[in-house]
Amino acid sequence: MTVEWGWFPDHAGELTRLTADHLATAVPAVLFGLLIALPLAVLAHRVRPLRGFVLGASNILYTIPSLAFFVLLLPVTGLTRTTAITGLTAYTLVVLVRNTVEGLDAVPERVREASKAMGTRPLRTLLTVELPLALPVIMAGVRVATVMSISLVSVASYIGYGGLGQLFTDGFQRNFPTPVIAGVALTLLLALAADALLVTVQRLCTPWRRGTPRSAPKLWKRA
Amino acid sequence: MLELLKNLAAWLTGPAQWAGPDGIATRVLEHLEYSVLATLAAALIALPVGLLIGHTGRGAFLAVNLSSFGRALPTVGLVTLVFLAGGLSVWPVYVSLVALAVPVIITNTYAGMAAVDPEVKDAAKGVGLRGRQILWQVEVPLALPLIMTGIRLATVQVVATATIAAYVSFGGLGRYVFDGLAQRDLVQVLGGAVLVAVLAVVADLALGGLTRLLFRGRPATAR
């Protein structure tokens, strides 16, 4: 298997377009996932009886194969980018919901009580005390969800919205490995870059943790 | 939509659909064959590595980051690449599925080993156990729940992803998905997708039940 290096400069434009396309599917999926996961997780955290149900439901979503997911959505949303984004969003939920619930669980009870004793209302406590303290665990979930989404976009190439995954189909059909190698490499690079970016964002968002040793990542072991 | 569900039900329950060499029964068995062999091979590779890293504490960085790398690696790309490099054989399927499962098992095995209380290990040393005895009689039993979680996660992912076998012209339940896509037969595609999802959920529940059976009477720690 030989890589034809000349192929790269010739297709720089296409590679850029596909990378942008890739991000246009993966990024909204994570954002929508967060938008759905945060309220769900807060609910699961506050209302104990709902907890098992919410976590169980997001677990079941995860066991559905990604390709099957896109296909199951076809009758509803058709061959559109919406199908790709919806499928990926459902996938991110399992990590995002669990990590947010665990992050909220890990907020010490006395901190919550201190906030209450100072007369802070519940919503304000949630926004200014609990969520910021849970942020490292939530961000760990966001990182996993982002990397997963970026990798899974290629599965959507079967419905035409695979971003860099289109290169796999292309190379496969023409029996030409170079685009496939380019696709795999760029997907990995994109995932690594997104992960590094999120680490930076997390450091900027949690200045009180800077300089302290990395706390044991006990909470997201399963992730 | 209702019409589609009716057709889907008819497809899934038609007796002709279940029998014969392209019947659902055969496809399920093929799917299970790929999944079980791939997961076993992955466990044979990953368990020793994970145990070694966990026992010696060396290579922890590798164990933690490997899972991130594994998540970022697009399976469709990998299977295409191995296919183009090696030609028509069942190897691309196994290589991709094993590559998918190995990082999950290594990371969880390591996490289980790392979560063993150092005081327990010290106590084991204190009563005169040697390195190997500590590994098998103390660390492995304590880490087993998390190790099982890793194998369970890996199995679900492998079952869900084994559809790619059909992408490179082999059998399994992916056959219905890809043939259906090629023939624009949505009912067949959906039927295949539903079967894969059911198989993944069943595998998850079966391994979950097995884990619970193995750890009956133990406190529900790291799960």
Short mmCIF file of C-alpha atoms in Angstrom, two decimals:
data_model
loop_
_atom_site.label_atom_id
_atom_site.label_comp_id
_atom_site.label_asym_id
_atom_site.label_seq_id
_atom_site.Cartn_x
_atom_site.Cartn_y
_atom_site.Cartn_z
CA MET A 1 0.00 0.00 0.00
CA THR A 2 1.57 3.21 -1.12
CA VAL A 3 0.58 6.71 -0.23
CA GLU A 4 0.55 9.12 -3.13
CA TRP A 5 1.75 12.32 -1.55
CA GLY A 6 0.94 14.31 -4.66
CA TRP A 7 -2.73 13.68 -4.00
CA PHE A 8 -2.71 15.90 -0.91
CA PRO A 9 -1.87 19.32 -2.43
CA ASP A 10 -4.17 18.57 -5.37
CA HIS A 11 -7.08 18.01 -3.02
CA ALA A 12 -6.33 20.65 -0.38
CA GLY A 13 -9.55 22.46 -1.19
CA GLU A 14 -11.67 19.34 -0.91
CA LEU A 15 -9.98 18.33 2.34
CA THR A 16 -10.68 21.76 3.84
CA ARG A 17 -14.29 21.61 2.74
CA LEU A 18 -14.77 18.10 4.16
CA THR A 19 -13.12 19.09 7.45
CA ALA A 20 -15.49 22.06 7.76
CA ASP A 21 -18.37 19.77 6.85
CA HIS A 22 -17.22 17.29 9.49
CA LEU A 23 -17.22 19.96 12.19
CA ALA A 24 -20.59 21.28 11.02
CA THR A 25 -22.07 17.91 12.00
CA ALA A 26 -20.03 17.06 15.10
CA VAL A 27 -20.09 20.43 16.90
CA PRO A 28 -23.88 21.00 16.83
CA ALA A 29 -24.36 17.41 18.03
CA VAL A 30 -22.33 18.08 21.17
CA LEU A 31 -24.01 21.47 21.74
CA PHE A 32 -27.52 20.03 21.40
CA GLY A 33 -26.43 17.12 23.56
CA LEU A 34 -25.38 19.54 26.31
CA LEU A 35 -28.59 21.51 25.93
CA ILE A 36 -30.62 18.34 26.51
CA ALA A 37 -28.32 16.65 29.01
CA LEU A 38 -27.96 19.54 31.48
CA PRO A 39 -31.67 19.92 32.38
CA LEU A 40 -32.14 16.14 32.33
CA ALA A 41 -29.20 15.64 34.66
CA VAL A 42 -30.33 18.39 37.04
CA LEU A 43 -33.75 16.76 37.13
CA ALA A 44 -32.26 13.31 37.72
CA HIS A 45 -30.09 14.76 40.47
CA ARG A 46 -32.92 16.58 42.24
CA VAL A 47 -35.74 14.08 41.80
CA ARG A 48 -34.39 10.77 43.05
CA PRO A 49 -37.09 8.50 41.57
CA LEU A 50 -36.34 9.82 38.06
CA ARG A 51 -32.65 9.12 38.37
CA GLY A 52 -32.65 5.45 37.45
CA PHE A 53 -35.00 6.07 34.57
CA VAL A 54 -32.99 8.91 33.03
CA LEU A 55 -29.65 7.07 33.37
CA GLY A 56 -31.16 3.83 32.10
CA ALA A 57 -32.75 5.49 29.09
CA SER A 58 -29.52 7.20 28.06
CA ASN A 59 -27.74 3.86 28.49
CA ILE A 60 -30.13 2.13 26.11
CA LEU A 61 -29.63 4.87 23.51
CA TYR A 62 -25.94 4.01 23.65
CA THR A 63 -26.46 0.32 22.88
CA ILE A 64 -28.20 1.12 19.59
CA PRO A 65 -25.56 0.88 16.86
CA SER A 66 -24.65 4.23 15.34
CA LEU A 67 -25.39 3.12 11.80
CA ALA A 68 -28.74 1.68 12.89
CA PHE A 69 -29.50 4.98 14.56
CA PHE A 70 -29.07 6.98 11.39
CA VAL A 71 -31.12 4.45 9.48
CA LEU A 72 -33.92 4.46 12.06
CA LEU A 73 -34.11 8.23 11.73
CA LEU A 74 -34.38 8.07 7.93
CA PRO A 75 -38.18 7.81 7.76
CA VAL A 76 -38.48 10.83 10.06
CA THR A 77 -35.82 13.23 8.84
CA GLY A 78 -34.72 11.76 5.51
CA LEU A 79 -31.31 12.13 3.90
CA THR A 80 -30.46 15.41 5.60
CA ARG A 81 -27.81 16.74 7.91
CA THR A 82 -30.50 16.80 10.61
CA THR A 83 -30.45 12.98 10.61
CA ALA A 84 -26.69 12.91 11.17
CA ILE A 85 -26.81 15.54 13.92
CA THR A 86 -29.79 13.95 15.69
CA GLY A 87 -28.15 10.54 15.73
CA LEU A 88 -24.90 11.89 17.12
CA THR A 89 -26.74 14.02 19.69
CA ALA A 90 -28.47 10.93 21.08
CA TYR A 91 -25.06 9.29 21.33
CA THR A 92 -23.51 12.11 23.34
CA LEU A 93 -26.32 11.93 25.90
CA VAL A 94 -25.09 8.81 27.66
CA VAL A 95 -21.76 10.40 28.60
CA LEU A 96 -23.06 13.92 29.17
CA VAL A 97 -26.00 12.95 31.40
CA ARG A 98 -24.02 10.52 33.51
CA ASN A 99 -21.09 12.86 34.02
CA THR A 100 -23.32 15.82 34.89
CA VAL A 101 -25.29 13.77 37.43
CA GLU A 102 -22.05 12.45 38.95
CA GLY A 103 -20.55 15.93 39.01
CA LEU A 104 -23.58 17.30 40.84
CA ASP A 105 -23.55 14.35 43.23
CA ALA A 106 -19.96 15.08 44.11
CA VAL A 107 -20.74 18.61 45.36
CA PRO A 108 -20.33 18.36 49.15
CA GLU A 109 -23.58 18.62 51.07
CA ARG A 110 -22.16 21.25 53.44
CA VAL A 111 -21.39 23.55 50.52
CA ARG A 112 -25.01 23.31 49.41
CA GLU A 113 -26.17 23.96 52.97
CA ALA A 114 -23.82 26.88 53.40
CA SER A 115 -25.25 28.41 50.24
CA LYS A 116 -28.78 27.88 51.54
CA ALA A 117 -27.88 29.36 54.92
CA MET A 118 -26.62 32.49 53.21
CA GLY A 119 -30.08 32.91 51.72
CA THR A 120 -29.19 31.97 48.16
CA ARG A 121 -32.19 30.70 46.22
CA PRO A 122 -32.10 27.16 44.79
CA LEU A 123 -31.74 28.21 41.14
CA ARG A 124 -28.95 30.60 41.98
CA THR A 125 -27.25 27.93 44.07
CA LEU A 126 -27.42 25.62 41.11
CA LEU A 127 -25.99 28.16 38.67
CA THR A 128 -23.34 29.79 40.85
CA VAL A 129 -22.35 27.05 43.27
CA GLU A 130 -23.23 23.55 42.14
CA LEU A 131 -22.62 23.71 38.38
CA PRO A 132 -19.24 25.47 38.69
CA LEU A 133 -18.11 22.87 41.22
CA ALA A 134 -19.34 20.08 38.97
CA LEU A 135 -17.67 21.66 35.93
CA PRO A 136 -14.51 19.52 35.84
CA VAL A 137 -16.55 16.30 35.73
CA ILE A 138 -19.00 17.77 33.22
CA MET A 139 -16.11 18.93 31.03
CA ALA A 140 -14.59 15.45 31.18
CA GLY A 141 -17.87 14.24 29.74
CA VAL A 142 -17.89 16.95 27.08
CA ARG A 143 -14.39 15.91 26.02
CA VAL A 144 -15.38 12.27 25.66
CA ALA A 145 -18.59 13.21 23.83
CA THR A 146 -16.71 15.49 21.43
CA VAL A 147 -14.04 12.94 20.54
CA MET A 148 -16.71 10.28 20.10
CA SER A 149 -18.85 12.51 17.88
CA ILE A 150 -15.94 13.49 15.67
CA SER A 151 -15.07 9.84 15.16
CA LEU A 152 -18.67 8.76 14.57
CA VAL A 153 -19.46 11.40 11.94
CA SER A 154 -17.83 9.10 9.39
CA VAL A 155 -20.60 6.54 9.96
CA ALA A 156 -23.02 9.11 8.56
CA SER A 157 -21.22 8.82 5.21
CA TYR A 158 -23.75 6.12 4.32
CA ILE A 159 -26.41 8.80 4.28
CA GLY A 160 -24.14 11.32 2.58
CA TYR A 161 -23.19 13.53 5.55
CA GLY A 162 -20.03 11.82 6.70
CA GLY A 163 -17.66 14.78 6.43
CA LEU A 164 -14.19 13.28 6.20
CA GLY A 165 -15.89 9.86 6.18
CA GLN A 166 -16.81 10.52 2.54
CA LEU A 167 -13.12 9.93 1.80
CA PHE A 168 -13.48 6.34 3.05
CA THR A 169 -16.31 5.60 0.64
CA ASP A 170 -14.40 7.33 -2.13
CA GLY A 171 -11.19 5.36 -1.55
CA PHE A 172 -13.10 2.13 -1.10
CA GLN A 173 -15.00 2.45 -4.36
CA ARG A 174 -11.92 3.37 -6.36
CA ASN A 175 -9.63 0.89 -4.57
CA PHE A 176 -7.33 3.83 -3.78
CA PRO A 177 -5.97 3.95 -0.19
CA THR A 178 -4.61 7.53 -0.12
CA PRO A 179 -7.94 9.30 0.58
CA VAL A 180 -8.73 6.71 3.26
CA ILE A 181 -5.43 7.38 5.01
CA ALA A 182 -6.03 11.11 4.72
CA GLY A 183 -9.52 10.67 6.21
CA VAL A 184 -8.35 8.59 9.16
CA ALA A 185 -5.42 10.92 9.88
CA LEU A 186 -7.50 14.09 9.67
CA THR A 187 -10.25 12.61 11.87
CA LEU A 188 -7.67 11.70 14.52
CA LEU A 189 -6.06 15.14 14.28
CA LEU A 190 -9.41 16.88 14.54
CA ALA A 191 -10.35 14.82 17.60
CA LEU A 192 -7.02 15.52 19.30
CA ALA A 193 -7.22 19.24 18.51
CA ALA A 194 -10.79 19.48 19.83
CA ASP A 195 -9.77 17.62 22.98
CA ALA A 196 -6.81 19.93 23.56
CA LEU A 197 -9.02 22.98 22.97
CA LEU A 198 -11.55 21.73 25.54
CA VAL A 199 -8.79 21.14 28.11
CA THR A 200 -7.75 24.77 27.64
CA VAL A 201 -11.35 25.97 27.95
CA GLN A 202 -11.75 23.99 31.14
CA ARG A 203 -8.59 25.49 32.65
CA LEU A 204 -9.82 28.96 31.81
CA CYS A 205 -13.28 28.24 33.29
CA THR A 206 -11.99 26.82 36.55
CA PRO A 207 -9.23 29.20 37.64
CA TRP A 208 -9.55 28.03 41.26
CA ARG A 209 -8.24 24.63 40.31
CA ARG A 210 -5.12 25.85 38.58
CA GLY A 211 -1.90 24.93 40.31
CA THR A 212 -3.50 22.19 42.34
CA PRO A 213 -2.48 18.66 41.50
CA ARG A 214 -4.79 16.88 39.16
CA SER A 215 -7.49 15.34 41.27
CA ALA A 216 -7.98 11.64 40.82
CA PRO A 217 -10.41 11.22 37.91
CA LYS A 218 -12.39 8.73 39.97
CA LEU A 219 -15.74 9.91 38.72
CA TRP A 220 -15.42 9.22 35.03
CA LYS A 221 -13.70 5.93 35.22
CA ARG A 222 -16.45 4.28 33.24
CA ALA A 223 -16.41 6.88 30.53
CA MET B 1 -45.14 5.90 8.90
CA LEU B 2 -47.71 3.42 10.25
CA GLU B 3 -47.56 1.55 6.97
CA LEU B 4 -43.79 1.32 7.35
CA LEU B 5 -44.05 -0.09 10.87
CA LYS B 6 -46.56 -2.67 9.65
CA ASN B 7 -44.21 -3.72 6.84
CA LEU B 8 -41.35 -3.84 9.30
CA ALA B 9 -43.31 -6.10 11.64
CA ALA B 10 -44.21 -8.33 8.70
CA TRP B 11 -40.56 -8.47 7.63
CA LEU B 12 -39.35 -9.34 11.13
CA THR B 13 -41.95 -12.06 11.70
CA GLY B 14 -42.14 -13.63 8.21
CA PRO B 15 -41.18 -17.31 8.52
CA ALA B 16 -39.46 -17.28 5.13
CA GLN B 17 -37.29 -14.46 6.40
CA TRP B 18 -35.88 -16.56 9.22
CA ALA B 19 -34.92 -19.75 7.39
CA GLY B 20 -32.27 -20.53 4.80
CA PRO B 21 -28.67 -19.44 4.23
CA ASP B 22 -29.61 -15.73 4.03
CA GLY B 23 -32.22 -16.08 6.77
CA ILE B 24 -32.21 -13.97 9.89
CA ALA B 25 -31.17 -16.97 12.03
CA THR B 26 -28.01 -17.48 9.93
CA ARG B 27 -27.22 -13.76 9.93
CA VAL B 28 -27.60 -13.54 13.71
CA LEU B 29 -25.21 -16.47 14.15
CA GLU B 30 -22.67 -14.88 11.76
CA HIS B 31 -23.00 -11.60 13.63
CA LEU B 32 -22.44 -13.37 16.95
CA GLU B 33 -19.44 -15.24 15.52
CA TYR B 34 -17.68 -12.00 14.50
CA SER B 35 -18.58 -10.32 17.78
CA VAL B 36 -17.62 -13.13 20.14
CA LEU B 37 -14.33 -13.97 18.39
CA ALA B 38 -13.34 -10.32 18.16
CA THR B 39 -14.17 -9.61 21.81
CA LEU B 40 -12.31 -12.73 22.96
CA ALA B 41 -9.24 -11.83 20.89
CA ALA B 42 -9.38 -8.29 22.24
CA ALA B 43 -9.67 -9.55 25.82
CA LEU B 44 -6.69 -11.89 25.30
CA ILE B 45 -4.61 -8.92 24.15
CA ALA B 46 -5.96 -6.26 26.47
CA LEU B 47 -6.29 -8.05 29.82
CA PRO B 48 -2.58 -8.93 30.24
CA VAL B 49 -1.57 -5.42 29.18
CA GLY B 50 -4.09 -3.78 31.51
CA LEU B 51 -3.13 -6.01 34.45
CA LEU B 52 0.57 -5.42 33.84
CA ILE B 53 0.14 -1.64 33.71
CA GLY B 54 -2.09 -1.70 36.77
CA HIS B 55 0.21 -3.97 38.76
CA THR B 56 3.47 -2.22 38.00
CA GLY B 57 2.00 1.27 37.76
CA ARG B 58 4.18 1.79 34.68
CA GLY B 59 2.58 3.04 31.48
CA ALA B 60 -0.42 4.57 33.24
CA PHE B 61 -0.26 7.52 30.85
CA LEU B 62 -0.57 5.10 27.95
CA ALA B 63 -3.54 3.30 29.52
CA VAL B 64 -5.43 6.53 30.15
CA ASN B 65 -4.79 8.05 26.73
CA LEU B 66 -5.27 4.87 24.76
CA SER B 67 -9.02 5.00 25.33
CA SER B 68 -9.15 8.52 23.96
CA PHE B 69 -7.22 7.41 20.90
CA GLY B 70 -9.47 4.39 20.47
CA ARG B 71 -12.56 6.57 20.64
CA ALA B 72 -11.14 8.93 18.04
CA LEU B 73 -10.19 6.22 15.55
CA PRO B 74 -12.97 5.95 12.94
CA THR B 75 -13.80 2.25 12.55
CA VAL B 76 -15.18 2.65 9.04
CA GLY B 77 -11.88 4.17 7.94
CA LEU B 78 -9.87 1.44 9.57
CA VAL B 79 -11.86 -1.39 8.00
CA THR B 80 -11.57 0.24 4.57
CA LEU B 81 -7.84 0.73 5.00
CA VAL B 82 -7.13 -2.86 6.07
CA PHE B 83 -9.37 -4.08 3.27
CA LEU B 84 -7.50 -2.07 0.64
CA ALA B 85 -4.15 -3.16 2.07
CA GLY B 86 -4.90 -6.85 2.49
CA GLY B 87 -7.52 -7.60 -0.10
CA LEU B 88 -10.67 -9.61 0.25
CA SER B 89 -10.59 -11.60 3.48
CA VAL B 90 -12.33 -11.53 6.81
CA TRP B 91 -9.25 -9.95 8.45
CA PRO B 92 -10.31 -6.32 8.02
CA VAL B 93 -13.42 -7.09 10.05
CA TYR B 94 -11.54 -8.67 12.92
CA VAL B 95 -8.71 -6.13 12.92
CA SER B 96 -11.16 -3.21 13.17
CA LEU B 97 -13.35 -4.83 15.81
CA VAL B 98 -10.37 -5.83 17.93
CA ALA B 99 -8.91 -2.34 17.57
CA LEU B 100 -12.23 -0.99 18.78
CA ALA B 101 -12.41 -3.25 21.83
CA VAL B 102 -8.79 -3.32 23.04
CA PRO B 103 -8.55 0.29 24.32
CA VAL B 104 -11.83 0.02 26.23
CA ILE B 105 -10.73 -3.15 28.02
CA ILE B 106 -7.20 -1.89 28.77
CA THR B 107 -8.47 1.40 30.19
CA ASN B 108 -11.10 -0.20 32.39
CA THR B 109 -8.76 -2.94 33.58
CA TYR B 110 -6.19 -0.33 34.50
CA ALA B 111 -8.84 1.82 36.21
CA GLY B 112 -9.96 -1.20 38.25
CA MET B 113 -6.39 -1.99 39.29
CA ALA B 114 -5.65 1.64 40.09
CA ALA B 115 -8.74 1.84 42.30
CA VAL B 116 -7.49 -0.92 44.61
CA ASP B 117 -6.75 0.66 47.98
CA PRO B 118 -2.94 0.88 48.43
CA GLU B 119 -3.39 0.01 52.12
CA VAL B 120 -4.92 -3.30 51.12
CA LYS B 121 -1.90 -3.99 48.94
CA ASP B 122 0.41 -3.01 51.80
CA ALA B 123 -1.48 -5.33 54.12
CA ALA B 124 -1.12 -8.16 51.60
CA LYS B 125 2.62 -7.49 51.48
CA GLY B 126 2.65 -7.30 55.26
CA VAL B 127 1.25 -10.80 55.66
CA GLY B 128 3.94 -12.09 53.33
CA LEU B 129 2.32 -12.32 49.91
CA ARG B 130 4.63 -12.05 46.90
CA GLY B 131 4.07 -9.89 43.86
CA ARG B 132 2.28 -12.51 41.83
CA GLN B 133 0.17 -13.62 44.79
CA ILE B 134 -0.86 -10.02 45.43
CA LEU B 135 -1.87 -9.68 41.79
CA TRP B 136 -4.04 -12.80 41.62
CA GLN B 137 -5.35 -13.01 45.18
CA VAL B 138 -5.84 -9.34 46.00
CA GLU B 139 -5.75 -6.96 43.07
CA VAL B 140 -7.59 -8.96 40.41
CA PRO B 141 -10.53 -9.97 42.63
CA LEU B 142 -10.96 -6.37 43.77
CA ALA B 143 -10.61 -4.97 40.25
CA LEU B 144 -12.88 -7.55 38.68
CA PRO B 145 -16.12 -5.51 38.68
CA LEU B 146 -14.49 -2.72 36.65
CA ILE B 147 -12.72 -5.22 34.41
CA MET B 148 -16.10 -6.77 33.68
CA THR B 149 -17.54 -3.33 32.96
CA GLY B 150 -14.80 -2.85 30.37
CA ILE B 151 -15.53 -6.19 28.71
CA ARG B 152 -19.24 -5.39 28.73
CA LEU B 153 -18.75 -1.96 27.15
CA ALA B 154 -16.41 -3.47 24.57
CA THR B 155 -18.88 -6.24 23.72
CA VAL B 156 -21.74 -3.81 23.17
CA GLN B 157 -19.58 -1.65 20.91
CA VAL B 158 -18.34 -4.66 18.96
CA VAL B 159 -21.84 -6.07 18.45
CA ALA B 160 -23.07 -2.66 17.34
CA THR B 161 -20.14 -2.18 14.98
CA ALA B 162 -19.97 -5.70 13.50
CA THR B 163 -22.33 -4.40 10.80
CA ILE B 164 -19.16 -3.29 8.99
CA ALA B 165 -18.54 -6.94 8.04
CA ALA B 166 -21.22 -6.51 5.40
CA TYR B 167 -19.50 -3.32 4.18
CA VAL B 168 -16.56 -5.45 3.03
CA SER B 169 -18.85 -8.10 1.52
CA PHE B 170 -19.21 -10.49 4.47
CA GLY B 171 -22.30 -11.56 6.37
CA GLY B 172 -23.84 -10.71 9.67
CA LEU B 173 -26.82 -8.47 10.30
CA GLY B 174 -25.14 -5.59 8.50
CA ARG B 175 -26.03 -7.46 5.30
CA TYR B 176 -29.65 -6.30 5.61
CA VAL B 177 -28.61 -2.72 6.26
CA PHE B 178 -26.23 -2.47 3.31
CA ASP B 179 -28.29 -4.52 0.88
CA GLY B 180 -31.35 -2.53 1.87
CA LEU B 181 -29.52 0.75 1.32
CA ALA B 182 -28.32 -0.44 -2.08
CA GLN B 183 -31.78 -1.63 -3.10
CA ARG B 184 -33.51 1.38 -1.55
CA ASP B 185 -35.53 -1.05 0.53
CA LEU B 186 -36.10 0.88 3.74
CA VAL B 187 -37.99 -1.94 5.46
CA GLN B 188 -35.01 -4.27 5.09
CA VAL B 189 -32.61 -1.58 6.36
CA LEU B 190 -34.78 -0.88 9.38
CA GLY B 191 -35.22 -4.59 10.05
CA GLY B 192 -31.45 -5.08 10.11
CA ALA B 193 -30.98 -2.03 12.34
CA VAL B 194 -33.60 -3.20 14.81
CA LEU B 195 -32.05 -6.68 14.99
CA VAL B 196 -28.57 -5.26 15.66
CA ALA B 197 -29.93 -2.98 18.37
CA VAL B 198 -31.80 -5.86 20.01
CA LEU B 199 -28.69 -8.05 19.86
CA ALA B 200 -26.58 -5.29 21.45
CA VAL B 201 -29.09 -4.73 24.25
CA VAL B 202 -29.37 -8.48 24.87
CA ALA B 203 -25.57 -8.84 25.01
CA ASP B 204 -25.40 -5.93 27.46
CA LEU B 205 -28.11 -7.39 29.69
CA ALA B 206 -26.60 -10.88 29.55
CA LEU B 207 -23.16 -9.67 30.60
CA GLY B 208 -24.74 -7.43 33.24
CA GLY B 209 -26.61 -10.42 34.63
CA LEU B 210 -23.44 -12.50 34.58
CA THR B 211 -21.56 -9.78 36.46
CA ARG B 212 -24.27 -9.56 39.09
CA LEU B 213 -24.26 -13.33 39.45
CA LEU B 214 -20.48 -13.35 39.90
CA PHE B 215 -20.54 -10.63 42.53
CA ARG B 216 -23.57 -11.66 44.49
CA GLY B 217 -23.24 -10.64 48.11
CA ARG B 218 -20.50 -8.15 47.43
CA PRO B 219 -20.98 -4.48 48.25
CA ALA B 220 -21.88 -2.53 45.14
CA THR B 221 -18.65 -0.61 44.82
CA ALA B 222 -17.05 0.45 41.53
CA ARG B 223 -19.45 -0.72 38.92
#
